[in-house]
PDB file of C-alpha atoms in Angstrom:
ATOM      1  CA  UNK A   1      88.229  85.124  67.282  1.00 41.00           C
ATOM      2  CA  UNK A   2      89.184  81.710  69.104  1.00 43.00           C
ATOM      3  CA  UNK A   3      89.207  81.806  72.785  1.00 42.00           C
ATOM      4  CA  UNK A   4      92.967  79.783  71.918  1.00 43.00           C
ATOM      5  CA  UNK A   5      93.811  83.339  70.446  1.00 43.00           C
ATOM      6  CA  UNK A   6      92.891  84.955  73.181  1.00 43.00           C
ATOM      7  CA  UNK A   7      96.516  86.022  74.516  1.00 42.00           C
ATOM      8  CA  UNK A   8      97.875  87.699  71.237  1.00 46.00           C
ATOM      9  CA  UNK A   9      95.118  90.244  71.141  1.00 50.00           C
ATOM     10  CA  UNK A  10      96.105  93.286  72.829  1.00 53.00           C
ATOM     11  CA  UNK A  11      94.439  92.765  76.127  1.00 66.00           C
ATOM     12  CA  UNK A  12      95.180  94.211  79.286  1.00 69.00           C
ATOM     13  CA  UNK A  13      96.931  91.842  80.857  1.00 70.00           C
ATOM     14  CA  UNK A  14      98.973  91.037  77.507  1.00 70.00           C
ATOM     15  CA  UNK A  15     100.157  94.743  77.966  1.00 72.00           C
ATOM     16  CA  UNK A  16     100.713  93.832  81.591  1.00 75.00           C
ATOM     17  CA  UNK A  17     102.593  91.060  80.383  1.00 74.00           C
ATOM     18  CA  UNK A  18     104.634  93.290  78.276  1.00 74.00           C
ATOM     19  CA  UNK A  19     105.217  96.104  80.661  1.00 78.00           C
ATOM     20  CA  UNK A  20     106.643  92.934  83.403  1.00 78.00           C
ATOM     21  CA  UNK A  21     108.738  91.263  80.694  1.00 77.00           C
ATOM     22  CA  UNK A  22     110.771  94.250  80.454  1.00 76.00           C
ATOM     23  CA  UNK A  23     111.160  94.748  84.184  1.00 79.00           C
ATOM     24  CA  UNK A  24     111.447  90.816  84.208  1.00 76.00           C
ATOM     25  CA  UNK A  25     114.706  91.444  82.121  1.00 76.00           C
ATOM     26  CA  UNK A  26     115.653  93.952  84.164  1.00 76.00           C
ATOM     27  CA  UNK A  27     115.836  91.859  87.283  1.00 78.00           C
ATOM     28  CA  UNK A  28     117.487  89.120  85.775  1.00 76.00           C
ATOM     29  CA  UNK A  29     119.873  91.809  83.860  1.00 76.00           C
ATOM     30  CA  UNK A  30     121.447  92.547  87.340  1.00 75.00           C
ATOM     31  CA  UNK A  31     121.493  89.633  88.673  1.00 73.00           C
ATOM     32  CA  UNK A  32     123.543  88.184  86.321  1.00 72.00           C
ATOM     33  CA  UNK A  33     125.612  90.589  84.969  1.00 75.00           C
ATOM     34  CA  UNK A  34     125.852  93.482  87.964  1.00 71.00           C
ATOM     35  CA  UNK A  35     128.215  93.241  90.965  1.00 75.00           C
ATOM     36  CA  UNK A  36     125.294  93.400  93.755  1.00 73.00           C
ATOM     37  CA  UNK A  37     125.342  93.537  97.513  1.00 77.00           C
ATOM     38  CA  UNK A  38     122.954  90.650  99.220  1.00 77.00           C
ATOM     39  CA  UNK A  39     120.268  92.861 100.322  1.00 77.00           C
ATOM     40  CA  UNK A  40     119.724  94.367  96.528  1.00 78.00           C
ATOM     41  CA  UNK A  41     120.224  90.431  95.501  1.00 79.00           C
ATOM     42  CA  UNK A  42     117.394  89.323  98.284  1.00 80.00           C
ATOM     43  CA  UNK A  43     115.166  92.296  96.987  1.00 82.00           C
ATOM     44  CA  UNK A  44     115.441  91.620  93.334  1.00 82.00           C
ATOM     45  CA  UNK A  45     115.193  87.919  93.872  1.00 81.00           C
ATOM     46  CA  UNK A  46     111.648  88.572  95.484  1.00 82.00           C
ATOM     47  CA  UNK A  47     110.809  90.466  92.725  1.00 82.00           C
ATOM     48  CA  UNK A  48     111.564  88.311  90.141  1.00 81.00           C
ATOM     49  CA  UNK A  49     109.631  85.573  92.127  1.00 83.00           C
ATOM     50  CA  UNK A  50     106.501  87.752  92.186  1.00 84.00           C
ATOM     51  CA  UNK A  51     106.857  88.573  88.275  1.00 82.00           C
ATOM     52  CA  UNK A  52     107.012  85.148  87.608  1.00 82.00           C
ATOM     53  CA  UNK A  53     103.735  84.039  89.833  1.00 84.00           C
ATOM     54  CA  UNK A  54     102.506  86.771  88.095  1.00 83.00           C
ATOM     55  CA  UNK A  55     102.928  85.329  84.524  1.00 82.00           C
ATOM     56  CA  UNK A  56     102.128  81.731  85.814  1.00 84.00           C
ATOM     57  CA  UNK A  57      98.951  83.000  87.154  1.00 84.00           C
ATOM     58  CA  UNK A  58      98.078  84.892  83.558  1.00 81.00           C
ATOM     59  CA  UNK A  59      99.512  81.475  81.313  1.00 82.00           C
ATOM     60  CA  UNK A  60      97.381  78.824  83.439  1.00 85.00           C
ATOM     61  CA  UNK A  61      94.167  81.536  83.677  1.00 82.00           C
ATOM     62  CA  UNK A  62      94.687  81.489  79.411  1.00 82.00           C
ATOM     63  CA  UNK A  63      95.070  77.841  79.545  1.00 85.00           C
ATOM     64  CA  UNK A  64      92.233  76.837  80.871  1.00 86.00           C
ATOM     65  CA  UNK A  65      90.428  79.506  79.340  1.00 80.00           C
ATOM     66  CA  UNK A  66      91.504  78.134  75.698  1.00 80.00           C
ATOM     67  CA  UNK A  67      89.296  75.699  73.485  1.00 81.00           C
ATOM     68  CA  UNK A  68      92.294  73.630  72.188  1.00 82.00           C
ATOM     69  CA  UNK A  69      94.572  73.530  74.951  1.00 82.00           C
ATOM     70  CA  UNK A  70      97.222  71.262  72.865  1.00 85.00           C
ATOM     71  CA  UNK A  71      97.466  73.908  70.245  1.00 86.00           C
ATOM     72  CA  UNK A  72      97.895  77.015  73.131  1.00 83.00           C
ATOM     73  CA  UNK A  73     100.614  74.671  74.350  1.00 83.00           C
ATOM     74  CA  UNK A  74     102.277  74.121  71.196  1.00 81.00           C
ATOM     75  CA  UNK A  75     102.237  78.236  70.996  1.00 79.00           C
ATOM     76  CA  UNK A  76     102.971  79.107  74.704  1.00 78.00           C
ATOM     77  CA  UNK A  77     105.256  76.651  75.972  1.00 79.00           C
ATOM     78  CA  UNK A  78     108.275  78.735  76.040  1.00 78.00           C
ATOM     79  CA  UNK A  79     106.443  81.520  78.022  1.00 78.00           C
ATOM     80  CA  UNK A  80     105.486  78.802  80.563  1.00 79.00           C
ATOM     81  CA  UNK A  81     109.129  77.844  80.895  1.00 76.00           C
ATOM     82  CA  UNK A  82     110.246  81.808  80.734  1.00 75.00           C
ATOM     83  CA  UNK A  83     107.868  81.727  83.989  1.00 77.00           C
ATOM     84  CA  UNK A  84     109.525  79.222  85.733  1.00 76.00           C
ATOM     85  CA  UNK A  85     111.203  81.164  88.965  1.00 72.00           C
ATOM     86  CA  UNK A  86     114.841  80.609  90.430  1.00 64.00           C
ATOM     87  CA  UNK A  87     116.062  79.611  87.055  1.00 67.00           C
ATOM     88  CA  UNK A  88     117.545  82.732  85.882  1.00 63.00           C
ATOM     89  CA  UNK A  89     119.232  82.736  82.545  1.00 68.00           C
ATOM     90  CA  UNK A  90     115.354  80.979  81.258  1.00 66.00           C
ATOM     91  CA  UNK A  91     113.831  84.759  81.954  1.00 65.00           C
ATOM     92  CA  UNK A  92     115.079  85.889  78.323  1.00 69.00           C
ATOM     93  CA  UNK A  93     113.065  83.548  76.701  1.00 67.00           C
ATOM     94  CA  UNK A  94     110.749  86.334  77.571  1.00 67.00           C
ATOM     95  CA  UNK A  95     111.970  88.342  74.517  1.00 69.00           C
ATOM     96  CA  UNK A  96     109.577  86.080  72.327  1.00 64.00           C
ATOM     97  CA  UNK A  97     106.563  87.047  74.694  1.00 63.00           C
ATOM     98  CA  UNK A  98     107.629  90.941  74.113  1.00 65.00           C
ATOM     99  CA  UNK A  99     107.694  90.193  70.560  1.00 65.00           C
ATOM    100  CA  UNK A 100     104.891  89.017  69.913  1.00 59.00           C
ATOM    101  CA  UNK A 101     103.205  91.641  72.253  1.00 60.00           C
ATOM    102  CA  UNK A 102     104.596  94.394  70.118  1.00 63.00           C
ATOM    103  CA  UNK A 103     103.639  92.949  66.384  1.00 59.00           C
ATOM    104  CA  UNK A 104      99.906  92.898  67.974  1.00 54.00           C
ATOM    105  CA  UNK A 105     100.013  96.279  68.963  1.00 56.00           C
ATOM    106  CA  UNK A 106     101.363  97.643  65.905  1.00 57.00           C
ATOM    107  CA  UNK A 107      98.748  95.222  63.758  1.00 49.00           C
ATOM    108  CA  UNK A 108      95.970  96.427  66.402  1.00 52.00           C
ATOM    109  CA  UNK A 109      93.861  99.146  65.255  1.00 53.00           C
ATOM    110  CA  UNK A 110      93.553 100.619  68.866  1.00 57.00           C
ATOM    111  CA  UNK A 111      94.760  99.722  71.756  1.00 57.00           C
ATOM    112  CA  UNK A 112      92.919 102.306  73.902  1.00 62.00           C
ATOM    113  CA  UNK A 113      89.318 101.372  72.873  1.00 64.00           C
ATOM    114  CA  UNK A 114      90.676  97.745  74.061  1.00 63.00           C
ATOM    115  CA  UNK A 115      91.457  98.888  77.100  1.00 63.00           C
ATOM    116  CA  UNK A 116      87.844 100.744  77.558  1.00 65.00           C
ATOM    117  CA  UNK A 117      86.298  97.547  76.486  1.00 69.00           C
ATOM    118  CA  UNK A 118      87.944  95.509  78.859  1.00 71.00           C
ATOM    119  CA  UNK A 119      87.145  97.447  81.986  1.00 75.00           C
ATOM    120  CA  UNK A 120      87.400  94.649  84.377  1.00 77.00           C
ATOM    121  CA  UNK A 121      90.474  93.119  83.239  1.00 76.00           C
ATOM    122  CA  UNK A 122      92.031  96.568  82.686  1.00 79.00           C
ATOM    123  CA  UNK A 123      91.274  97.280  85.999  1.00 81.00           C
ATOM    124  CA  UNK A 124      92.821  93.935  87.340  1.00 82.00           C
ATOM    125  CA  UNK A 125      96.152  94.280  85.743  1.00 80.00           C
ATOM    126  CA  UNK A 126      96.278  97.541  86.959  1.00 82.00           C
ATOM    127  CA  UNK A 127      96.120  96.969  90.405  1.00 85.00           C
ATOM    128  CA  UNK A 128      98.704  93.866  89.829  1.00 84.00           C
ATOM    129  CA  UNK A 129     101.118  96.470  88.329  1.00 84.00           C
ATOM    130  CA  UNK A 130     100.398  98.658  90.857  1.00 87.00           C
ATOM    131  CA  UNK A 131     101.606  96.312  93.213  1.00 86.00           C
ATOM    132  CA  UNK A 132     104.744  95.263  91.923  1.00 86.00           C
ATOM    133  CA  UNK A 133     105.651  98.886  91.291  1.00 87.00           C
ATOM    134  CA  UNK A 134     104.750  99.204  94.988  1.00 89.00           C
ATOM    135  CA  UNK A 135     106.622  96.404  96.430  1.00 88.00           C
ATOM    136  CA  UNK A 136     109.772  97.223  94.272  1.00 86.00           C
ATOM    137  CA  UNK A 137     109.773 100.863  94.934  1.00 87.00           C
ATOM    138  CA  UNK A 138     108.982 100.319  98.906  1.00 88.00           C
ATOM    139  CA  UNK A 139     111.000  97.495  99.819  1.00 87.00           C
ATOM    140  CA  UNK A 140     114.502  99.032  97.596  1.00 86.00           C
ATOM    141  CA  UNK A 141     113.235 102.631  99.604  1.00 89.00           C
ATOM    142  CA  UNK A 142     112.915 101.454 103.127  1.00 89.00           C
ATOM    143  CA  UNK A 143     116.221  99.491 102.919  1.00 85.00           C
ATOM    144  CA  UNK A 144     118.377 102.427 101.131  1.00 85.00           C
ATOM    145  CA  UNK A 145     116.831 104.592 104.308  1.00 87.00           C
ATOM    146  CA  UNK A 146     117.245 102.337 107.408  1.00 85.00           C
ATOM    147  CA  UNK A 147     120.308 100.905 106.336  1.00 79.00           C
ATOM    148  CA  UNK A 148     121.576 104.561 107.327  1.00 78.00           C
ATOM    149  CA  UNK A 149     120.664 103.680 110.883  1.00 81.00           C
ATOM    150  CA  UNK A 150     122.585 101.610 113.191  1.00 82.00           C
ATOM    151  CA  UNK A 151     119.354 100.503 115.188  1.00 82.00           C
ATOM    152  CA  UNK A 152     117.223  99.575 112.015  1.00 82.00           C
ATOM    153  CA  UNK A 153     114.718  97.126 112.291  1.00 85.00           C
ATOM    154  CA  UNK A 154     114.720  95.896 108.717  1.00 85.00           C
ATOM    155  CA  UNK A 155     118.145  94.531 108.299  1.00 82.00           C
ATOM    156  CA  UNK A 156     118.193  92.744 104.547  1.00 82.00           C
ATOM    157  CA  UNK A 157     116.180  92.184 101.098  1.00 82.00           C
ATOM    158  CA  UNK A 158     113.795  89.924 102.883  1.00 83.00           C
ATOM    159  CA  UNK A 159     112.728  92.006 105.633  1.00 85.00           C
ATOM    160  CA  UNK A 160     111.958  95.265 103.783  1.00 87.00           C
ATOM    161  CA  UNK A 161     110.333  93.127 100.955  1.00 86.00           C
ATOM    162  CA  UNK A 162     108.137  90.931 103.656  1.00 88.00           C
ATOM    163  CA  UNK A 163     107.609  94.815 105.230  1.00 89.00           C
ATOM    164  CA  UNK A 164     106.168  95.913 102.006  1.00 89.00           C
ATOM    165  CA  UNK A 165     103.869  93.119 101.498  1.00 88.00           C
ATOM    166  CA  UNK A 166     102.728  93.362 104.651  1.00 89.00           C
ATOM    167  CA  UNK A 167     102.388  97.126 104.797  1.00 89.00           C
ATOM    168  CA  UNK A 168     100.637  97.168 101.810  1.00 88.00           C
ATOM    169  CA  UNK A 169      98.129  94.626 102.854  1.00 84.00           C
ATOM    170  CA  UNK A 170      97.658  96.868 106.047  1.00 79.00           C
ATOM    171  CA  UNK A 171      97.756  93.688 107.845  1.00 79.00           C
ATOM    172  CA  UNK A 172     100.999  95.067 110.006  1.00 72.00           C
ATOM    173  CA  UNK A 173     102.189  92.049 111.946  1.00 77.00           C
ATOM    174  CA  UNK A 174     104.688  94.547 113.168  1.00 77.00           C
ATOM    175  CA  UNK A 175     107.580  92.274 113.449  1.00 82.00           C
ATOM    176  CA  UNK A 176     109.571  94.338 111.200  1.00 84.00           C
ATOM    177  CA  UNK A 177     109.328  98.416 111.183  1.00 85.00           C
ATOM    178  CA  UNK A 178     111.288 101.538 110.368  1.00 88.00           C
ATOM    179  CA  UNK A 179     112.724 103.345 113.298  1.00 88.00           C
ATOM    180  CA  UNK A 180     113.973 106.508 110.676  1.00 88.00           C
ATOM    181  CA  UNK A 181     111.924 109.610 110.947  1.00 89.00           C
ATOM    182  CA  UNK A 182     111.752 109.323 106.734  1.00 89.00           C
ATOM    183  CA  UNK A 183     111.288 105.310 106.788  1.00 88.00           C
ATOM    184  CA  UNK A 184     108.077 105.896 109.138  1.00 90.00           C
ATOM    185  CA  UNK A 185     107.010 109.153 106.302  1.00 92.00           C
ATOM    186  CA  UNK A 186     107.496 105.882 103.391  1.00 91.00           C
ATOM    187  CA  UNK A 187     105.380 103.745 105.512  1.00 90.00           C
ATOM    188  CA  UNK A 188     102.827 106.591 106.197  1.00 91.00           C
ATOM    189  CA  UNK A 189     102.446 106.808 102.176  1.00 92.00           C
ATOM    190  CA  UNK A 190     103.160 103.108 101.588  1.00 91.00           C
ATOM    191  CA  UNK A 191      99.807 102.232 104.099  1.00 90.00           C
ATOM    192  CA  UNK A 192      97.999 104.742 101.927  1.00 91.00           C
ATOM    193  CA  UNK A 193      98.810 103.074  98.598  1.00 90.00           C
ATOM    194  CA  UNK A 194      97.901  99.726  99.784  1.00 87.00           C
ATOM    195  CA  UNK A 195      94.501 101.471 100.923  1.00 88.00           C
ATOM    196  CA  UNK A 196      93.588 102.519  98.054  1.00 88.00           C
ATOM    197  CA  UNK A 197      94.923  99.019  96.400  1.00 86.00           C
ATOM    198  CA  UNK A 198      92.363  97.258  98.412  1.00 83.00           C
ATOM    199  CA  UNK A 199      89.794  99.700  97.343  1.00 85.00           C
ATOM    200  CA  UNK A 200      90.739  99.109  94.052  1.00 84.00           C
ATOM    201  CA  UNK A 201      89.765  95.399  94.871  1.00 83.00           C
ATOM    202  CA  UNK A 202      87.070  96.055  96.184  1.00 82.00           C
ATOM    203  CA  UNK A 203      85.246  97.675  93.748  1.00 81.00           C
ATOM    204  CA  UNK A 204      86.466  95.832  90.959  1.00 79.00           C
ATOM    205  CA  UNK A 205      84.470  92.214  92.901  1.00 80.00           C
ATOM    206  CA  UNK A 206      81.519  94.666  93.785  1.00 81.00           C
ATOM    207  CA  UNK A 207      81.423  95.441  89.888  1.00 76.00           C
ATOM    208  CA  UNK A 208      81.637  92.142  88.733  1.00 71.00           C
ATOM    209  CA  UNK A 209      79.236  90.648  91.016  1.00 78.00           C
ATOM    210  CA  UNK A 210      76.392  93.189  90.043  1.00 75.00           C
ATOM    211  CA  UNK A 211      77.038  93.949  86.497  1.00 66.00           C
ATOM    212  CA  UNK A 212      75.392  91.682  84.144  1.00 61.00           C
ATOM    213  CA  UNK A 213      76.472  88.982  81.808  1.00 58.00           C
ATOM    214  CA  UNK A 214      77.531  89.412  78.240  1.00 60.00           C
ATOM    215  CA  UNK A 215      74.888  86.618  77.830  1.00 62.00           C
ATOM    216  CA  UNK A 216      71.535  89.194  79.945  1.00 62.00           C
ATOM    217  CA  UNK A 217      73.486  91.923  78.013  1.00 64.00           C
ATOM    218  CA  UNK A 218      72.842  90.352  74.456  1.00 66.00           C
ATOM    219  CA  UNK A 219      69.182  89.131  75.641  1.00 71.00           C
ATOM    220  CA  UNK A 220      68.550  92.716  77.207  1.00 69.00           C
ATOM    221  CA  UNK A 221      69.855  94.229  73.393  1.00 73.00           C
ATOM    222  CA  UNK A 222      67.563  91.277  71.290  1.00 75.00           C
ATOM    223  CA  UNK A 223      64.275  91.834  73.613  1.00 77.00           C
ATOM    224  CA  UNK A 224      64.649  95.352  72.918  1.00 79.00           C
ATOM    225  CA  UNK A 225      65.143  95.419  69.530  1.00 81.00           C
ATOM    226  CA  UNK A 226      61.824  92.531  68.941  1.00 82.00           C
ATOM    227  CA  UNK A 227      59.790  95.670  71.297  1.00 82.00           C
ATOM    228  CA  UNK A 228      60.866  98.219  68.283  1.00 84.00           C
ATOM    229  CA  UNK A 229      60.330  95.848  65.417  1.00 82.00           C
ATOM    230  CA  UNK A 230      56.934  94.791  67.170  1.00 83.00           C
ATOM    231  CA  UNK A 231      55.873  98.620  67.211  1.00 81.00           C
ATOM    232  CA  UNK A 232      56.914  99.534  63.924  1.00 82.00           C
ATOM    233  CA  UNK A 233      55.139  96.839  62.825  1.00 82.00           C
ATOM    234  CA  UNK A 234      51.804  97.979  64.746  1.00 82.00           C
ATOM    235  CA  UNK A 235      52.309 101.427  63.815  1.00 79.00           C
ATOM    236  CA  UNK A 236      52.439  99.921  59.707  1.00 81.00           C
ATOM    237  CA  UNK A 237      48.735  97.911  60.481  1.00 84.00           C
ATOM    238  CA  UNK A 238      47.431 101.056  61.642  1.00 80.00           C
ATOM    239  CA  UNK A 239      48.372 103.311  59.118  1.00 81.00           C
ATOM    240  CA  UNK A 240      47.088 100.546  56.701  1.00 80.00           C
ATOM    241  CA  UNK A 241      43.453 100.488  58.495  1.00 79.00           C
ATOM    242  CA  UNK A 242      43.482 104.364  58.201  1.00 78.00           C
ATOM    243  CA  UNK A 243      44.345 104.185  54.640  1.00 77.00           C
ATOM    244  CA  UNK A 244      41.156 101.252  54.529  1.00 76.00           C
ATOM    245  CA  UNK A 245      38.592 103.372  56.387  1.00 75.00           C
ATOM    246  CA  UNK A 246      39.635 106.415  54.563  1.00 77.00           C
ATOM    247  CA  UNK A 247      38.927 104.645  50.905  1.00 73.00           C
ATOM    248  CA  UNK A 248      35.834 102.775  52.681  1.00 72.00           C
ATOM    249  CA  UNK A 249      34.586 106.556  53.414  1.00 71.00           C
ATOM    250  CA  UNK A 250      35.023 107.936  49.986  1.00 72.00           C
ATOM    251  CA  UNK A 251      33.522 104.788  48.440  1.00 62.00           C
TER     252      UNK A 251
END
């Protein structure tokens, strides 16, 4: 397979891409088409601008991973535009991207052993969904619960999505903060997420820094199998020199 190829196998992060083209559409569904208040507008615009990074990030990673870049352009070029954020209506060129997701699914034999074979990059789109599920869900949370309270903290979209981010990063600038008895039980479980986000992190650098190379991998696998041919091959001259000393005897 080409390294140009690389994005219509069924990859983790192509099924990342998948699973975020559908919320992408989402977003862009309701901000278009739904009668929204300006804090669920604020909320979903942050979203949409994190999705977006999100693909940007994946496109240029491909690109520059590709051996003919020209050609990956000629292929890609409407997912780069699909990508581009705060130009709405462009998002549903993303249905081409879910497309071609699905045929490769459907054509793959299985997309589980893909996933198991992939560990690191399974494990990185995980933790990006993880965070955009985290973000969406505790941002849209905090603001349907302190917007209950007269004396809430977080006013708008932008606060409870900078809150999120920043709660999740456990960084807590503490500029912005529920005052609610349930908003501080969201941030309690929120803090714990983004714990065990960074963990996530965390182990995934630790693993890729001490695991080895496909390159020691495939010299580990060749020096071992030259130690069993070498062996077999000593065991064959010896049986042949017992078979020479055993005629020698009878002689």
């Amino acid at each position: 397979m080409k390294k140009n190829d690389i994005k219509d196998d069924t990859k983790p992060m192509s099924l990342l891409s998948l699973i975020l083209s559908f919320m992408a559409l989402f977003v862009i569904s309701g901000l278009l088409f739904f009668p929204l208040t300006s804090e669920t507008r604020q909320v979903l615009i942050g979203l949409d601008f994190i999705i977006c990074s999100i693909f940007i990030l994946q496109l240029s990673v491909d690109l520059i991973r590709a051996a003919d870049r020209v050609q990956f352009m000629k292929r890609h070029w409407i997912d780069f535009l699909a990508s581009l954020p705060m130009i709405e209506p462009l998002r549903y060129a993303r249905l081409f991207s879910i497309l071609r997701v699905i045929l490769v699914i459907r054509s793959s034999r299985s997309v589980i052993s893909q996933l198991l074979n992939n560990k690191h990059e399974t494990t990185l789109a995980s933790i990006l969904l993880l965070m955009v599920i985290l973000l969406t869900a505790g941002s849209s949370m905090m603001l349907f619960i302190e917007g209950q309270s007269p004396d809430a903290n977080i006013q708008d979209g932008g606060d409870a999505m900078w809150w999120a981010l920043v709660t999740i990063s456990t960084v807590g600038y503490g500029d912005h903060y529920p005052v609610t008895d349930a908003g501080r039980i969201l941030a309690a479980g929120l803090i714990i997420c983004g714990v065990g986000l960074f963990g996530m992190i965390s182990g995934l650098v630790t693993s890729m820094i001490t695991s080895p190379t496909k390159k020691q991998t495939s010299r580990a696998e060749n020096k071992e199998r030259l130690l069993i041919e070498l062996v077999e091959k000593q065991d064959e001259i010896l049986r042949r020199l017992d078979k020479l000393e055993q005629q020698k005897e009878s002689k």
